Tab-separated table of C-alpha atoms in Angstrom:
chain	number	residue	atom	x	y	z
E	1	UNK	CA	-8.976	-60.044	-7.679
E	2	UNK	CA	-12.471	-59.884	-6.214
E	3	UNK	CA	-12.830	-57.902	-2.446
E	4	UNK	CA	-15.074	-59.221	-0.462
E	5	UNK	CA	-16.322	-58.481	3.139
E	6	UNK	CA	-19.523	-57.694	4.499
E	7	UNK	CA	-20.948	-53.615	3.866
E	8	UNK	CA	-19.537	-50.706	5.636
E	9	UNK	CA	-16.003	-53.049	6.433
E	10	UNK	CA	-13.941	-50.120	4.020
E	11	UNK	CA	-13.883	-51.998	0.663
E	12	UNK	CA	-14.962	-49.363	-1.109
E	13	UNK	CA	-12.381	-46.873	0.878
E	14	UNK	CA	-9.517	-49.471	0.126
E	15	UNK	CA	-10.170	-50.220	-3.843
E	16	UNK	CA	-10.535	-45.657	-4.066
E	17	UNK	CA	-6.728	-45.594	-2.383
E	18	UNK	CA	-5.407	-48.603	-4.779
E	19	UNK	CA	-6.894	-46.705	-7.539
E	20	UNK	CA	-5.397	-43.191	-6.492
E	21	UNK	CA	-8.686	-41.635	-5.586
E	22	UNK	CA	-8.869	-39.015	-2.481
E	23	UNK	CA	-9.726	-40.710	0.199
E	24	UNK	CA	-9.246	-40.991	4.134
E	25	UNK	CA	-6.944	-43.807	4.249
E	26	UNK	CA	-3.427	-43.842	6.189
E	27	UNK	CA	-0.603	-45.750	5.232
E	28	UNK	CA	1.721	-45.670	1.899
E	29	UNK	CA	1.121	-47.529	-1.240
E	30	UNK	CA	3.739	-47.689	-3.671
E	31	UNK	CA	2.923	-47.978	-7.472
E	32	UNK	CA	5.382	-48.360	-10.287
E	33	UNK	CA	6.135	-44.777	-11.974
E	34	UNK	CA	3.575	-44.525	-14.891
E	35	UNK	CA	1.041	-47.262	-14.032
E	36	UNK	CA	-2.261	-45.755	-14.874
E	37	UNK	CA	-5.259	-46.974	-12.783
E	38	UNK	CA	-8.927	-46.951	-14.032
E	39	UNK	CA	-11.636	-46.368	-11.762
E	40	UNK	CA	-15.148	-47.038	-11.660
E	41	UNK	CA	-16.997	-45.518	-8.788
E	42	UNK	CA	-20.671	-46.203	-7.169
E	43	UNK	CA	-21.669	-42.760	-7.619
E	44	UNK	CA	-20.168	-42.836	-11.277
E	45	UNK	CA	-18.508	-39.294	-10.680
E	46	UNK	CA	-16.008	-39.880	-13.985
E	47	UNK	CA	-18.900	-39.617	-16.324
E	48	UNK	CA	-19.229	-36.561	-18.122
E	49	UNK	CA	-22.585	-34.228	-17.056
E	50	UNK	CA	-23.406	-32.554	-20.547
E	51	UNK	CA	-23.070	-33.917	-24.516
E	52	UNK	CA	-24.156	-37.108	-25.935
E	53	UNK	CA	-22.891	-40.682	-25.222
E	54	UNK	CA	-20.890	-40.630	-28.659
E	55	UNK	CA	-19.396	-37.120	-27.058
E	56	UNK	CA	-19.241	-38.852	-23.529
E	57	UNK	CA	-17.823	-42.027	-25.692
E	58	UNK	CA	-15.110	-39.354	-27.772
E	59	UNK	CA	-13.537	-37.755	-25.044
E	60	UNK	CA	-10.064	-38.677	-25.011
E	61	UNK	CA	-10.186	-40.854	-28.094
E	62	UNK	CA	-10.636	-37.611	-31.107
E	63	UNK	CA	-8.533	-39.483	-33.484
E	64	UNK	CA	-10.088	-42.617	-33.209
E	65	UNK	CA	-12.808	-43.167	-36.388
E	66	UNK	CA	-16.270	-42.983	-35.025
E	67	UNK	CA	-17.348	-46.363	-36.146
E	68	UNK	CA	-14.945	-47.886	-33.799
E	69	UNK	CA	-16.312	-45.783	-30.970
E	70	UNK	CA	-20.143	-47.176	-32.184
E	71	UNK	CA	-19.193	-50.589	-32.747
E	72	UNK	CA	-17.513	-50.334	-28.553
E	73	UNK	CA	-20.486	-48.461	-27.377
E	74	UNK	CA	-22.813	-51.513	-28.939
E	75	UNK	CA	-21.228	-54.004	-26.887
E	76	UNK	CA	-22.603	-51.833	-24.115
E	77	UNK	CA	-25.862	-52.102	-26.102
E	78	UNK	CA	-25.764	-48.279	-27.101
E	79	UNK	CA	-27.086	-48.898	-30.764
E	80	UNK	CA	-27.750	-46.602	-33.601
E	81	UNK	CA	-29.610	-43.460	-32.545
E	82	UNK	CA	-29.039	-44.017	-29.170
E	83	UNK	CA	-25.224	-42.866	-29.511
E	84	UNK	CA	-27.087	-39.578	-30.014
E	85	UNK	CA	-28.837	-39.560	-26.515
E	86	UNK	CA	-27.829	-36.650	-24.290
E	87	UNK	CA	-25.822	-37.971	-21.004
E	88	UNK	CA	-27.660	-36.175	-18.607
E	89	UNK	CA	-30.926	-38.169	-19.403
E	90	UNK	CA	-29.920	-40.846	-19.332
E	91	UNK	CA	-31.321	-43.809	-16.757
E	92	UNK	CA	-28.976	-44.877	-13.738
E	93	UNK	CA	-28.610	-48.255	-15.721
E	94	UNK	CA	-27.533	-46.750	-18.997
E	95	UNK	CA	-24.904	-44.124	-17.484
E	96	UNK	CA	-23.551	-47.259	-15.805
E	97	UNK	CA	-23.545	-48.809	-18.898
E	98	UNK	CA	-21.511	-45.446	-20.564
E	99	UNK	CA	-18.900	-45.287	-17.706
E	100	UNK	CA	-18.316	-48.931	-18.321
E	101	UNK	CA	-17.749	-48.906	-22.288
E	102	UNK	CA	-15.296	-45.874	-21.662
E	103	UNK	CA	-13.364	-47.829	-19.101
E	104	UNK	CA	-13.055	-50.669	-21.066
E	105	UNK	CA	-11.774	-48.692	-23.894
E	106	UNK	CA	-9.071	-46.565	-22.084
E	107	UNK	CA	-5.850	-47.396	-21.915
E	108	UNK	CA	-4.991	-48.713	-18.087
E	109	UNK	CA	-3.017	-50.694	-16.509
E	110	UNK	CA	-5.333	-51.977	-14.279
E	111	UNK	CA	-8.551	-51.209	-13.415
E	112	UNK	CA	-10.397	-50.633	-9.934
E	113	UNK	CA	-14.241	-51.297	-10.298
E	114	UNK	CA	-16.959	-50.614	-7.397
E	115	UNK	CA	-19.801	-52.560	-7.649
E	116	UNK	CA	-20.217	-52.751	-11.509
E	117	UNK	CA	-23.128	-55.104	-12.163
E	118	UNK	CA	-25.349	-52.767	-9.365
E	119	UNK	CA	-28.567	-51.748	-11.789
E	120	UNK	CA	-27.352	-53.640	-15.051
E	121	UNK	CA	-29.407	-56.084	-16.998
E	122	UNK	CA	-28.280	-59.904	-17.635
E	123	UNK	CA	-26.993	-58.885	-21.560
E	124	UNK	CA	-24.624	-55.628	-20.185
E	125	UNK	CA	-23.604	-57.658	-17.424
E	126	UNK	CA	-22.201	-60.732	-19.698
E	127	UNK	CA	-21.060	-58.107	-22.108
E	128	UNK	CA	-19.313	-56.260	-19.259
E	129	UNK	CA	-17.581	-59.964	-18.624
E	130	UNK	CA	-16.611	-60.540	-21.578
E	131	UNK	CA	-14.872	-57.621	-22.107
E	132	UNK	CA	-13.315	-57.744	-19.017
E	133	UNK	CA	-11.930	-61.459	-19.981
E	134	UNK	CA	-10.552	-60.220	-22.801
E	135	UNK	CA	-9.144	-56.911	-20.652
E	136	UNK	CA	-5.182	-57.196	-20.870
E	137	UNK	CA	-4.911	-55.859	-17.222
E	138	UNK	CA	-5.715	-56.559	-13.891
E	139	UNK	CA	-8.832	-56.157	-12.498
E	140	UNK	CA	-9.679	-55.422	-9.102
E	141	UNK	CA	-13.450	-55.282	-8.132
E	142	UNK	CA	-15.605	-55.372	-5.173
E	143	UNK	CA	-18.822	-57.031	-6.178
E	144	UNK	CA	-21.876	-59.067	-4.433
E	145	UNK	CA	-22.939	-60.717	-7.547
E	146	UNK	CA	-21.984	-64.022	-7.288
E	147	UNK	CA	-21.602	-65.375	-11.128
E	148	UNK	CA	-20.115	-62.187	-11.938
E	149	UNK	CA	-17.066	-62.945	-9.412
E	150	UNK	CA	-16.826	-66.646	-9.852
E	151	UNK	CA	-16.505	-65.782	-14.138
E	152	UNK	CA	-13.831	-62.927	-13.564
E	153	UNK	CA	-12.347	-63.540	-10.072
E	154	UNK	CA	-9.597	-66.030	-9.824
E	155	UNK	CA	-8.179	-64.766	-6.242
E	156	UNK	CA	-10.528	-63.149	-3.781
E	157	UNK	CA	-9.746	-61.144	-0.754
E	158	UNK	CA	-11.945	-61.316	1.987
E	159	UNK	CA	-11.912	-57.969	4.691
E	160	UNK	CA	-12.307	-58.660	7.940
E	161	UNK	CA	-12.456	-56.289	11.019
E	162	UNK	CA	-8.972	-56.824	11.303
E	163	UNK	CA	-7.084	-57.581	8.412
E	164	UNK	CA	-8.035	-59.969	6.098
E	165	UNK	CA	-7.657	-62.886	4.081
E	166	UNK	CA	-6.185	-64.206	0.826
E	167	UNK	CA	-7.790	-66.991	-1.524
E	168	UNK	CA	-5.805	-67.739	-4.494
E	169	UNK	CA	-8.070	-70.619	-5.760
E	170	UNK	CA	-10.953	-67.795	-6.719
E	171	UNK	CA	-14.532	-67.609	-5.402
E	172	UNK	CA	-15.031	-71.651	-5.111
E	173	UNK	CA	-11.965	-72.019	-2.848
E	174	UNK	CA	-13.154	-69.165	-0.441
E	175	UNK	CA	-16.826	-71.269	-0.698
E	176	UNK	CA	-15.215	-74.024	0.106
E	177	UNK	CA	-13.037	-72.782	3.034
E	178	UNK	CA	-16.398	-71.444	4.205
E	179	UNK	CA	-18.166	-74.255	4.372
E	180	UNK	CA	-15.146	-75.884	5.981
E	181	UNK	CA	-15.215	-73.599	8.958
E	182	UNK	CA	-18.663	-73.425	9.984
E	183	UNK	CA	-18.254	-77.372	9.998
E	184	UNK	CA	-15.487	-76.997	12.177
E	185	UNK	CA	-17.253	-74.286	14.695
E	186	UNK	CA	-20.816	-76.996	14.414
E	187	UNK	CA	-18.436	-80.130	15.687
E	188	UNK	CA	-16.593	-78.054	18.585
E	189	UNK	CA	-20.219	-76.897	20.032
């Protein structure tokens, strides 16, 4: 499910509460007991400060055998030495890149992502679809990057100052439904 809605309209403030984040939202959301959400913030706050990627990449995962932990973290185009890079110099592209992988590779039920292609190349941003294609889960993301939510997104909700509205046909129905209505506002001028 893709959120849409023009900036500042409380996507990001919505997908946080879904996700269980703190936030500033009143209402009540009810979630099945045990349903784990994943989050992905803007601001990447879930990403480790200190240790290496392959630390960063361990955390949560000490049984699993390194290799698998390289061979995940090289879908995110973290190759070789560069498992061995410290975290905290890292580019804003490549921590992206780190929060992602770990995402990815934890075990949620669904996952809430903010903006996840901002500051990623073409490759980490087809990688990052094709893992989430083959993510179990659902996936609920806020994104402006067109391609991305037209390859992942087949509902999209649309915020509007009040309310909102559903498209279960994906990006190309809301496109459609788009075009649809500005036709109908042109002919009633």
């Amino acid at each position: 499910l893709a959120i849409l809605g023009r900036n500042g309209i409380g996507k990001s403030t919505l997908l946080r509460w879904i996700a269980g984040q703190p936030g500033f939202v009143e209402g009540k959301l009810e979630r099945a007991v045990g349903v784990r959400a994943g989050y992905f913030s803007q601001e990447m706050h879930e990403l480790p400060s200190s240790g290496t990627v392959l630390d960063a990449m361990r955390a949560g995962e000490v049984t699993t055998p390194e290799k698998e932990l390289r061979d995940h973290l090289a879908l995110f185009l973290f190759r070789d030495d560069d498992v061995e890079l410290p975290v905290s110099g890292l580019s804003g592209g490549e921590k992206r890149r780190l929060c992602l992988a770990r995402l990815t590779r934890t075990n949620y039920d669904f996952l809430c992502l903010d903006e996840p292609t901002n500051h990623l190349d073409i490759a980490t941003r087809e990688r990052l679809e094709q893992a989430l294609q083959s993510y179990p889960g659902a996936v609920l993301m806020i994104s402006h990057d067109r391609a991305f939510v037209r390859a992942l997104a087949d509902r999209v909700f649309v915020m509007a100052e009040r309310g909102g509205r559903m498209f279960d046909g994906g990006f190309d129905q809301y496109l459609a439904r788009r075009g649809e209505d500005a036709k109908t506002v042109r002919a009633s001028d």
